[in-house]
Short mmCIF file of C-alpha atoms and ligand atoms in Angstrom, two decimals:
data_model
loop_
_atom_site.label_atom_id
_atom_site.label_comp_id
_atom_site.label_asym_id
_atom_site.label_seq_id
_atom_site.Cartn_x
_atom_site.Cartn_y
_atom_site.Cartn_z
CA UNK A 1 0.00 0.00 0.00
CA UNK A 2 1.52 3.25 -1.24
CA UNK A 3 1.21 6.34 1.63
CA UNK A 4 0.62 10.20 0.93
CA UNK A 5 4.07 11.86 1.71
CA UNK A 6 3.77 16.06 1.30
CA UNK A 7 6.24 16.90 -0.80
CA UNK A 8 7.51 20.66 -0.74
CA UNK A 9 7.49 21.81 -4.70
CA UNK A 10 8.92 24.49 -6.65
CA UNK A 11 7.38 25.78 -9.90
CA UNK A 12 9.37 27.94 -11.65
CA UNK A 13 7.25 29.78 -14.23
CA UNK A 14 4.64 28.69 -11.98
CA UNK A 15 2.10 32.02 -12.79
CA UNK A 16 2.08 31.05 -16.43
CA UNK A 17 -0.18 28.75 -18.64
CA UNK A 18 1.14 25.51 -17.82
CA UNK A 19 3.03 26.37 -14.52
CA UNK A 20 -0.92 27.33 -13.49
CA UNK A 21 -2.56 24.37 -14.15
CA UNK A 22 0.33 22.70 -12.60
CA UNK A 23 0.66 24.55 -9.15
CA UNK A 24 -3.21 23.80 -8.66
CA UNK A 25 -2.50 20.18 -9.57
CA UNK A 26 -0.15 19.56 -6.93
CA UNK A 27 -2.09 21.65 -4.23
CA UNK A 28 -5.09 19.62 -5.16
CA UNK A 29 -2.46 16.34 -4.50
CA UNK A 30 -1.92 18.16 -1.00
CA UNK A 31 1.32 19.05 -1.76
CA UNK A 32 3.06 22.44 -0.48
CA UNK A 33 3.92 24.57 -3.52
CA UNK A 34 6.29 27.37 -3.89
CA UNK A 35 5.34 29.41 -7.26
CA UNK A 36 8.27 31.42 -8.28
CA UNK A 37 7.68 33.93 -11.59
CA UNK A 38 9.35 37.18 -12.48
CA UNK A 39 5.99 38.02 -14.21
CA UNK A 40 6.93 38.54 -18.15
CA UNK A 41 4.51 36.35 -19.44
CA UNK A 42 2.61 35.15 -16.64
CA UNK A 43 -0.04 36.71 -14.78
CA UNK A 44 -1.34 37.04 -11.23
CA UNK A 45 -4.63 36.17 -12.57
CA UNK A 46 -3.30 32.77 -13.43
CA UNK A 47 -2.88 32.37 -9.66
CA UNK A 48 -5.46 34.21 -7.47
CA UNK A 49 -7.45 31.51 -7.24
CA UNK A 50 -4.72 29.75 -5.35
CA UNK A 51 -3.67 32.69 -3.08
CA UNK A 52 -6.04 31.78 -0.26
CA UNK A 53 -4.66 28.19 0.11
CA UNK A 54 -2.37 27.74 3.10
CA UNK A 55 -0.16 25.50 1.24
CA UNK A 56 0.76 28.07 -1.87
CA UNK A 57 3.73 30.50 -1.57
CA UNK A 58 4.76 32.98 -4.46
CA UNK A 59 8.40 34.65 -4.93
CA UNK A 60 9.12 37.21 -7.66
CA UNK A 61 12.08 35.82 -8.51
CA UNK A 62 14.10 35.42 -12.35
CA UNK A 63 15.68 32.40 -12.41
CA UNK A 64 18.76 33.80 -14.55
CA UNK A 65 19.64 34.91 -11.33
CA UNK A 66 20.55 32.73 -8.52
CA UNK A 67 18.17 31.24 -5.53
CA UNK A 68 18.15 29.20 -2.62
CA UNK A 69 15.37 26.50 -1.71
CA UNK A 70 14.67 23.91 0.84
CA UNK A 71 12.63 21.62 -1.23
CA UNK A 72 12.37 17.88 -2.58
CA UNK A 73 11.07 18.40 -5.95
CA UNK A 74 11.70 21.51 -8.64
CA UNK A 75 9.49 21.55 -12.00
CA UNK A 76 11.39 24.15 -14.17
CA UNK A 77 9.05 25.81 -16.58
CA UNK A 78 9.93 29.59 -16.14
CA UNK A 79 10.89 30.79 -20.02
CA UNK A 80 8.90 32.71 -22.47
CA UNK A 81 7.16 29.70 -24.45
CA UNK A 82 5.79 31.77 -28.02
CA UNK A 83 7.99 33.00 -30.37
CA UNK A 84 6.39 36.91 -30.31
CA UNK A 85 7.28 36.53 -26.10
CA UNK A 86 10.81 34.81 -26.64
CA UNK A 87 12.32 36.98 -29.26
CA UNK A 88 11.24 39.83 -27.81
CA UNK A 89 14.52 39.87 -25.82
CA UNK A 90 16.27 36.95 -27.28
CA UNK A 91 19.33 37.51 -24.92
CA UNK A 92 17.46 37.21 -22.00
CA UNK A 93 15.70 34.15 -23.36
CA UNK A 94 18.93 32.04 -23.62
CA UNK A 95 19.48 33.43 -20.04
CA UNK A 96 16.38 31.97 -18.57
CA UNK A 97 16.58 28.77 -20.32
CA UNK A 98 20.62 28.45 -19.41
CA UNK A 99 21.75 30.18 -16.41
CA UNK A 100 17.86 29.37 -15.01
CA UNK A 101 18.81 25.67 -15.55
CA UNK A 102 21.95 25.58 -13.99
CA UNK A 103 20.35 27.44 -11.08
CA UNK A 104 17.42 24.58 -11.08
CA UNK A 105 20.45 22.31 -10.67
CA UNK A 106 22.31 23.58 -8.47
CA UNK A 107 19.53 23.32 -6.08
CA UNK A 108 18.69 19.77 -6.92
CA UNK A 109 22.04 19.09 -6.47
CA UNK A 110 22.78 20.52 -3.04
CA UNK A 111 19.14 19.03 -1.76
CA UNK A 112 19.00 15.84 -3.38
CA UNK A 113 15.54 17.19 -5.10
CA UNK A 114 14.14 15.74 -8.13
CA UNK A 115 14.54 18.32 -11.30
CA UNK A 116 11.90 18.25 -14.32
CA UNK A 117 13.09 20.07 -17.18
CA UNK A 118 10.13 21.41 -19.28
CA UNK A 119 12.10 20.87 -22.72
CA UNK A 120 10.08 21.56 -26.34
CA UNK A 121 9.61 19.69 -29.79
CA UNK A 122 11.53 22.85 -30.70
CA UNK A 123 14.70 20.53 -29.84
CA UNK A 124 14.08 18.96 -33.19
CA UNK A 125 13.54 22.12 -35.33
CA UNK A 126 12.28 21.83 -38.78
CA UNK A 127 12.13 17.69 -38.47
CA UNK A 128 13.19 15.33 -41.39
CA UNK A 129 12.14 12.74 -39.12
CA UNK A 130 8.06 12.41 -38.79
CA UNK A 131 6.70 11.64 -36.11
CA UNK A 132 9.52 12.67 -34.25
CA UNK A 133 11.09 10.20 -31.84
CA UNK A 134 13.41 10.58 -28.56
CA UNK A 135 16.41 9.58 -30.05
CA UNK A 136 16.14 11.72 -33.22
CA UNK A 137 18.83 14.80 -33.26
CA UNK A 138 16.79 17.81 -34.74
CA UNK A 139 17.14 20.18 -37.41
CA UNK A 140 17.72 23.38 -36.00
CA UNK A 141 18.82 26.48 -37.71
CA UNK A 142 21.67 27.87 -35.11
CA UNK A 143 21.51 31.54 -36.09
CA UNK A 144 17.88 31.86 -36.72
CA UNK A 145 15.33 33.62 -35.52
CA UNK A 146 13.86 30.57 -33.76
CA UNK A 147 17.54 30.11 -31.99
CA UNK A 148 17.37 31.95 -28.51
CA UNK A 149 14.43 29.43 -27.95
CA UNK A 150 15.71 25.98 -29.45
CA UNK A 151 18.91 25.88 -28.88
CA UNK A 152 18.56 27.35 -25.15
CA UNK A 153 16.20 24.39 -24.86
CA UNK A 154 19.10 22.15 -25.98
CA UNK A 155 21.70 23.56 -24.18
CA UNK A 156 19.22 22.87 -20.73
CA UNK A 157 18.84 19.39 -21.77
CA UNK A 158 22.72 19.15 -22.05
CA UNK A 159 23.00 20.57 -18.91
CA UNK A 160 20.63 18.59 -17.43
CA UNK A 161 22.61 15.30 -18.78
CA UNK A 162 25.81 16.44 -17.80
CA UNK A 163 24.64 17.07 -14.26
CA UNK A 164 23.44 13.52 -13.97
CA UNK A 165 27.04 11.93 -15.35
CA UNK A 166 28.79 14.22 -13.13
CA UNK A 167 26.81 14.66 -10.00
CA UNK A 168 24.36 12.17 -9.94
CA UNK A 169 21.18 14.69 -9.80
CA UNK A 170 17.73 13.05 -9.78
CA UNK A 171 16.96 14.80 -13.53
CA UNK A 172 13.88 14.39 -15.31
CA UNK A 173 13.23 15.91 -18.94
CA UNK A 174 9.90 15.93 -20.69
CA UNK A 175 9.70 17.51 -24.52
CA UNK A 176 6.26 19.27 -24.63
CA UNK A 177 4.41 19.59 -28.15
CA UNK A 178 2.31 22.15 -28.75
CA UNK A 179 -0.47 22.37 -26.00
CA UNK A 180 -3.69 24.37 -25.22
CA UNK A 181 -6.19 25.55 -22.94
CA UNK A 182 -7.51 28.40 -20.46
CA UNK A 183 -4.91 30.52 -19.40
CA UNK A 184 -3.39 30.76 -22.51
CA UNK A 185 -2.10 34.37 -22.79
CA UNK A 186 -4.69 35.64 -24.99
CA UNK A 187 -2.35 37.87 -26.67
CA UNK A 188 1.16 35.47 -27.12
CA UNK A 189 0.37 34.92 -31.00
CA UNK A 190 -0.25 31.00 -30.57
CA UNK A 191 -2.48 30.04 -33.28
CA UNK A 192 -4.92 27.89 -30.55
CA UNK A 193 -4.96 31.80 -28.78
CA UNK A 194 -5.35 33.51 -31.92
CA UNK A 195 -8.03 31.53 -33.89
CA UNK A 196 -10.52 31.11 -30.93
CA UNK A 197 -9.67 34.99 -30.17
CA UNK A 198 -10.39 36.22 -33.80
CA UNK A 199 -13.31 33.70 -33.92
CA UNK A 200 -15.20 35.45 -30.80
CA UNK A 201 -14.44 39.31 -32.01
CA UNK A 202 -15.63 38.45 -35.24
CA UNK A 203 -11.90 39.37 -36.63
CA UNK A 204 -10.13 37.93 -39.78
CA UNK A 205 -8.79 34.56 -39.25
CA UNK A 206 -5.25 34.83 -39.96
CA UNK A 207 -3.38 31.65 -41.54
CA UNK A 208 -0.14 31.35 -42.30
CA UNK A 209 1.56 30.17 -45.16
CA UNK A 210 -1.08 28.15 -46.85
CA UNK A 211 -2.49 26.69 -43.70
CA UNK A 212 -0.77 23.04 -45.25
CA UNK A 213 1.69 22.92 -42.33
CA UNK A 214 0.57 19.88 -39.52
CA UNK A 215 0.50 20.57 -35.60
CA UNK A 216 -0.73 18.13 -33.07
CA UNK A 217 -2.49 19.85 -30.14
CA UNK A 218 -2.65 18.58 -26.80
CA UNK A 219 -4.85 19.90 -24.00
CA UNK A 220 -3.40 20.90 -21.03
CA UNK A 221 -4.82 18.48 -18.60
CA UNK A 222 -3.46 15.57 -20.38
CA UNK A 223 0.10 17.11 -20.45
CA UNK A 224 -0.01 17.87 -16.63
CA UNK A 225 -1.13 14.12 -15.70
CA UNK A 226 2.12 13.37 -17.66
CA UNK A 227 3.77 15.73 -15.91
CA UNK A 228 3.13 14.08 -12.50
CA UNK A 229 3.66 10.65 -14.14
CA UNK A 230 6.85 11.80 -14.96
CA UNK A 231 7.92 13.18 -11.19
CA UNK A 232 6.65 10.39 -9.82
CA UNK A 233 8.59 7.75 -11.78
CA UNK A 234 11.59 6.00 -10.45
CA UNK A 235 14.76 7.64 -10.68
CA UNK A 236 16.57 5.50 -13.51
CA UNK A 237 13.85 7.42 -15.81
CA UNK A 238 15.37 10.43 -16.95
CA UNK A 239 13.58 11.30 -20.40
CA UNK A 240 13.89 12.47 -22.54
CA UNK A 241 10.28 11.76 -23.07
CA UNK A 242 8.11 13.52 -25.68
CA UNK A 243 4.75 14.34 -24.22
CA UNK A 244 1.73 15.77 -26.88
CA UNK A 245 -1.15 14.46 -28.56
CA UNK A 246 -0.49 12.47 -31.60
CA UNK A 247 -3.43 13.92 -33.28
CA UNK A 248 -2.16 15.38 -36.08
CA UNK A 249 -4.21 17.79 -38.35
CA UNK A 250 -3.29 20.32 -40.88
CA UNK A 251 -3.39 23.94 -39.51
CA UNK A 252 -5.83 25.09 -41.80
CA UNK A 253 -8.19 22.02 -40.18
CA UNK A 254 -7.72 24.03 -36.88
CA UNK A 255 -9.33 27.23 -38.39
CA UNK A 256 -12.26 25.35 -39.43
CA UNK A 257 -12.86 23.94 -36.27
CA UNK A 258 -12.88 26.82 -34.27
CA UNK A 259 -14.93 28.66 -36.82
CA UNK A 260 -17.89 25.40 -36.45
CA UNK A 261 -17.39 25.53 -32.82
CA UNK A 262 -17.91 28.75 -32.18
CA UNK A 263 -20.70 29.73 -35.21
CA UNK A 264 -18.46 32.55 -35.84
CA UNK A 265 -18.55 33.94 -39.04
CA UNK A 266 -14.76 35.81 -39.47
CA UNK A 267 -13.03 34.48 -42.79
CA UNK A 268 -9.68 33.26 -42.91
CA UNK A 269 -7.10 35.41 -44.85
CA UNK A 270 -3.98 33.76 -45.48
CA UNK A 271 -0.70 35.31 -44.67
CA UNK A 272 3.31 34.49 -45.20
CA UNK A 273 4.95 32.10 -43.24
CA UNK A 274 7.18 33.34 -40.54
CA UNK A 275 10.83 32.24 -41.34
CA UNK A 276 11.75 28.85 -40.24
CA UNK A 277 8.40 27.67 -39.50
CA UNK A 278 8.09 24.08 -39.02
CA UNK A 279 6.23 22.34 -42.11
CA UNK A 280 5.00 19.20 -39.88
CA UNK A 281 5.45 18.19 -36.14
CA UNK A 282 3.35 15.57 -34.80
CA UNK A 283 5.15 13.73 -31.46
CA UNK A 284 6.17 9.59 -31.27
CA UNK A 285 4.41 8.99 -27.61
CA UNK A 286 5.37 5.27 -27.47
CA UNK A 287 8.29 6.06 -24.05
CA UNK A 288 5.55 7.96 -22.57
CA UNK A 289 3.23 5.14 -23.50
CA UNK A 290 5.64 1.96 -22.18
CA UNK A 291 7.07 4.15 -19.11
CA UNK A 292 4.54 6.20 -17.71
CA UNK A 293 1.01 4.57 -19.13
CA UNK A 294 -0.10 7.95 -20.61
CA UNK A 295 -1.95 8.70 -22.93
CA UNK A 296 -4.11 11.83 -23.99
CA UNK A 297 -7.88 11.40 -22.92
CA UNK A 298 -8.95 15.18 -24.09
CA UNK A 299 -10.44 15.05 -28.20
CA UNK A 300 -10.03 18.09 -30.23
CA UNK A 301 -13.27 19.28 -30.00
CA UNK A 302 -13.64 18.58 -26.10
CA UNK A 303 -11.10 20.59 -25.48
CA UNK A 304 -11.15 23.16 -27.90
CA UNK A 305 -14.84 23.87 -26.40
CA UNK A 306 -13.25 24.26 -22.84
CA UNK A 307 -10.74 26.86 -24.22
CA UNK A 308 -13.44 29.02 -26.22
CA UNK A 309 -15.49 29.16 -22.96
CA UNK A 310 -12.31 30.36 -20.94
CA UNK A 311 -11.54 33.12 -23.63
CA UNK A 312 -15.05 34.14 -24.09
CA UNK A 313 -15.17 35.09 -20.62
CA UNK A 314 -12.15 36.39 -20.46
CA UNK A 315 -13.47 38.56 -23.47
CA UNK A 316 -16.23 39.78 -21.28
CA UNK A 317 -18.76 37.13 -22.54
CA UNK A 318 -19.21 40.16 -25.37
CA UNK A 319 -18.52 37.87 -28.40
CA UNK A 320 -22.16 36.50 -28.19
CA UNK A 321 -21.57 33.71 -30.81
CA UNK A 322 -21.79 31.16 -27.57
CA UNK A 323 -24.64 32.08 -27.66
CA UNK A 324 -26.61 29.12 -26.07
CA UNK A 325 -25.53 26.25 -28.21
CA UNK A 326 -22.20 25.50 -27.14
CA UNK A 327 -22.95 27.46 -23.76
CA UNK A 328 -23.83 24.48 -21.24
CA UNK A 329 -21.11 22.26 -22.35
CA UNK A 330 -18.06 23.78 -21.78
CA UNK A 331 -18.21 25.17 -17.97
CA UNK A 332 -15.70 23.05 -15.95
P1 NAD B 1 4.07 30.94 -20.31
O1 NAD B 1 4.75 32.06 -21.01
O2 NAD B 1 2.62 31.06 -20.03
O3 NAD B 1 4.80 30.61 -18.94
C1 NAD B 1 6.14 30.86 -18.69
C2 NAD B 1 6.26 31.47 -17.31
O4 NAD B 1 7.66 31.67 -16.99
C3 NAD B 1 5.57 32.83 -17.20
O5 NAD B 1 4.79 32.85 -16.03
C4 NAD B 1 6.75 33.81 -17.13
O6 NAD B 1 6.43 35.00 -16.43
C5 NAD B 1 7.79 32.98 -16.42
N1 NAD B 1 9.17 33.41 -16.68
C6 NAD B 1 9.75 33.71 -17.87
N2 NAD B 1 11.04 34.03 -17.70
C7 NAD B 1 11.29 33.93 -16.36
C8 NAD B 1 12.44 34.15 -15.56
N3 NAD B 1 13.62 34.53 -16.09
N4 NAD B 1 12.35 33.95 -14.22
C9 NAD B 1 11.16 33.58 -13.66
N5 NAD B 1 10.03 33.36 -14.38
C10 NAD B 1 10.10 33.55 -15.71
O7 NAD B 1 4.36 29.61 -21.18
P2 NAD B 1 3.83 28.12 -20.99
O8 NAD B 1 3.13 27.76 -22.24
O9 NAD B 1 3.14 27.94 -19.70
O10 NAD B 1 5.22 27.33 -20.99
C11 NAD B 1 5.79 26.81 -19.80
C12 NAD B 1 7.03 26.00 -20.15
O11 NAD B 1 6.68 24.92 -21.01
C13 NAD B 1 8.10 26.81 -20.88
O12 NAD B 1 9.36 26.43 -20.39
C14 NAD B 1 7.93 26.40 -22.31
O13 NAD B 1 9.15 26.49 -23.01
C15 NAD B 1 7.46 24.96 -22.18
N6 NAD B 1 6.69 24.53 -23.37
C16 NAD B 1 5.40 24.93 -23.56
C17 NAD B 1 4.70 24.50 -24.68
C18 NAD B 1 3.27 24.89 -24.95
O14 NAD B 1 2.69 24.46 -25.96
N7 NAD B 1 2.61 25.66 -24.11
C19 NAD B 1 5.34 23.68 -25.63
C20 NAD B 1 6.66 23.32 -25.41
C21 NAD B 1 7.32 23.73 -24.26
N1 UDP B 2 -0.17 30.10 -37.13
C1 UDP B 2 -1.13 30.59 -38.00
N2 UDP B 2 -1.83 31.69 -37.63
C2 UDP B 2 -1.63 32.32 -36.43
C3 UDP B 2 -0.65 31.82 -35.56
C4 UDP B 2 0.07 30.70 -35.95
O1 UDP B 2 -1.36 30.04 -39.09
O2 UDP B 2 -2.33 33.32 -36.18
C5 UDP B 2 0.59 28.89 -37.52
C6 UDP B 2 2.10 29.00 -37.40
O3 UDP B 2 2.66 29.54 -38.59
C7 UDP B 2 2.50 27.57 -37.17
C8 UDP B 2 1.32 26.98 -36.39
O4 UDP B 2 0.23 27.85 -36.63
O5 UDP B 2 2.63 26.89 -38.38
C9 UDP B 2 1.57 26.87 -34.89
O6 UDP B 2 2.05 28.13 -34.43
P1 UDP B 2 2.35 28.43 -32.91
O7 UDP B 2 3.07 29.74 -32.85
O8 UDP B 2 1.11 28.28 -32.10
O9 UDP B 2 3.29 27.25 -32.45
P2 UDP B 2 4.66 26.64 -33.05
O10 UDP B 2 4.96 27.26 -34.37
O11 UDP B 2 5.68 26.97 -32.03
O12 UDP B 2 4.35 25.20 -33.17
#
């Protein structure tokens, strides 16, 4: 028979969209959380909820800076996560990811706590390989525009590796593919964000490229049961492990749905691709299948109805195209 032990956690990045979801997660668990966020993306809205509960702590902290913690288990999620947010200061991006991780592990290090590295399908760039698997090396463009993101992302995981040869550090590294949900920042230029926004004000949907390009969405529920899967494992499992849904659909597919879903009527307009845009991505889930026994339960539509609620009342409820129909299905 397996007992309840608290654990004290630290969530760095913990006021975002996934760090959110997360911190309530473990409180839920009955675990004692410390939220750390220096605020760029995230947003104390993300977190009020959570304020009241005995068991929640927040520090405004960056993590490109150095901190001390007494605790047994770190999840380190605390970098800029869309490309308008992360090359807005690129320098500083490839701080957080770097020096942040080296913090992270210097921590784990000294206090024997478990690290989770939340690591991207960016690490494989543009992929040649489809659907992408652990062991495949990625096809990153070094000096792009995409760069201060991927290849901090890599140099984590490296880190994160190294640490473990050298030190022995209880590491854990998940890849994330692209995920929604509420608490998306409604304005971070994510096309799950964008679409359902643009659907609800009745704006122009805007597609890039020619909408041919393939995604895989996951909804954020799923990914944070992997999450804990993942902490929870024994110690010899150290990822990496991709972690999305293997639902693959053309982006174009995604405009349509939100545009049935909602009964908007905005059109799509189709605009250029941004530079080294990724043509397909769709994640291999077999580790996480075999190691963990995950496995996305959340459909498209499900959870693409949960997110349109959130934004519509974040909107103000003033899009009207809920109107009823959809209405009593999505609360909760
Ligand atoms: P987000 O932008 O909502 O959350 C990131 C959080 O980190 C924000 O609260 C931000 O204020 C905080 N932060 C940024 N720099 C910081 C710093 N230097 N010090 C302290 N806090 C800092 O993004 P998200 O979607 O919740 O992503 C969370 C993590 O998951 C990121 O590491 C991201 O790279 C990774 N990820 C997300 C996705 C996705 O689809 N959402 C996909 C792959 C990887
Ligand atoms: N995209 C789009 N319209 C938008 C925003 C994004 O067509 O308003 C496309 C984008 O070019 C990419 C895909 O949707 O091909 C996913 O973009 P996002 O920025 O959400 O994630 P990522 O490119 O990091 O997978």
């Amino acid at each position: 028979m397996s007992m309840f032990v608290r654990k004290r956690v630290l969530v760095t990045g913990g006021a975002g969209f996934l760090g959110s979801h997360l911190c309530e997660r473990l409180l839920r668990d009955g675990h004692d959380v410390l939220c750390v966020d220096n605020y760029f993306t995230g947003r104390k809205d993300n977190i009020a909820h959570l304020l009241s509960n005995p068991n929640f702590e927040t520090l405004r902290h960056d993590i490109s800076t150095p901190l001390l913690a007494e605790v047994d288990e770190i999840y380190n999620l605390a970098c800029p996560a869309s490309p308008k947010h992360y090359q807005y200061d690129p320098v500083q991006t490839l701080k957080t990811s770097v020096l942040g991780a080296i913090h992270m592990l210097g921590i784990a290090r000294r206090t024997g706590a478990r690290v989770f590295q939340a690591s991207t399908s960016e690490v494989y760039g543009d992929p040649d390989v489809h659907p992408q698997t652990e062991d495949y090396f990625g096809n990153v463009n070094p000096l792009g525009p995409r760069a201060c993101y991927d290849e901090g992302k890599r140099c984590a995981e490296t880190l994160f590796f190294d640490h473990r040869r050298q030190h022995g550090t209880r590491i854990k590294v998940v890849r994330i593919f692209n995920t929604y949900g509420p608490r998306m920042h409604p304005d971070d230029g994510r096309v799950v964000s964008n679409f359902i926004t643009q659907a609800l004000r009745g704006e122009d949907i805007t597609l890039y490229g020619d909408g041919g390009q393939t995604r895989a969405f996951c909804y954020v529920s799923d990914l944070i049961e992997g999450f804990v899967r993942m902490m929870d494992s024994d110690d010899d499992i150290t990822g990496p492990i991709n972690l999305g849904n293997p639902h693959e659909i053309p982006v174009r597919e995604l405009a349509e749905r939100v545009l049935a879903l909602t009964g908007s009527r905005s059109r799509i307009v189709y605009l250029p691709l941004p530079q080294d845009d990724p043509t397909q991505r769709c994640p291999d889930i077999t580790r996480a299948r075999n190691l963990l026994g995950w496995e996305p339960q959340v459909g498209l539509d499900d959870g693409l109805r949960r997110s349109i609620d959130y934004f519509d009342q974040l909107l103000g409820g003033r899009s009207g195209v809920l109107s009823g129909i959809e209405a009593h299905a999505v609360s909760g």
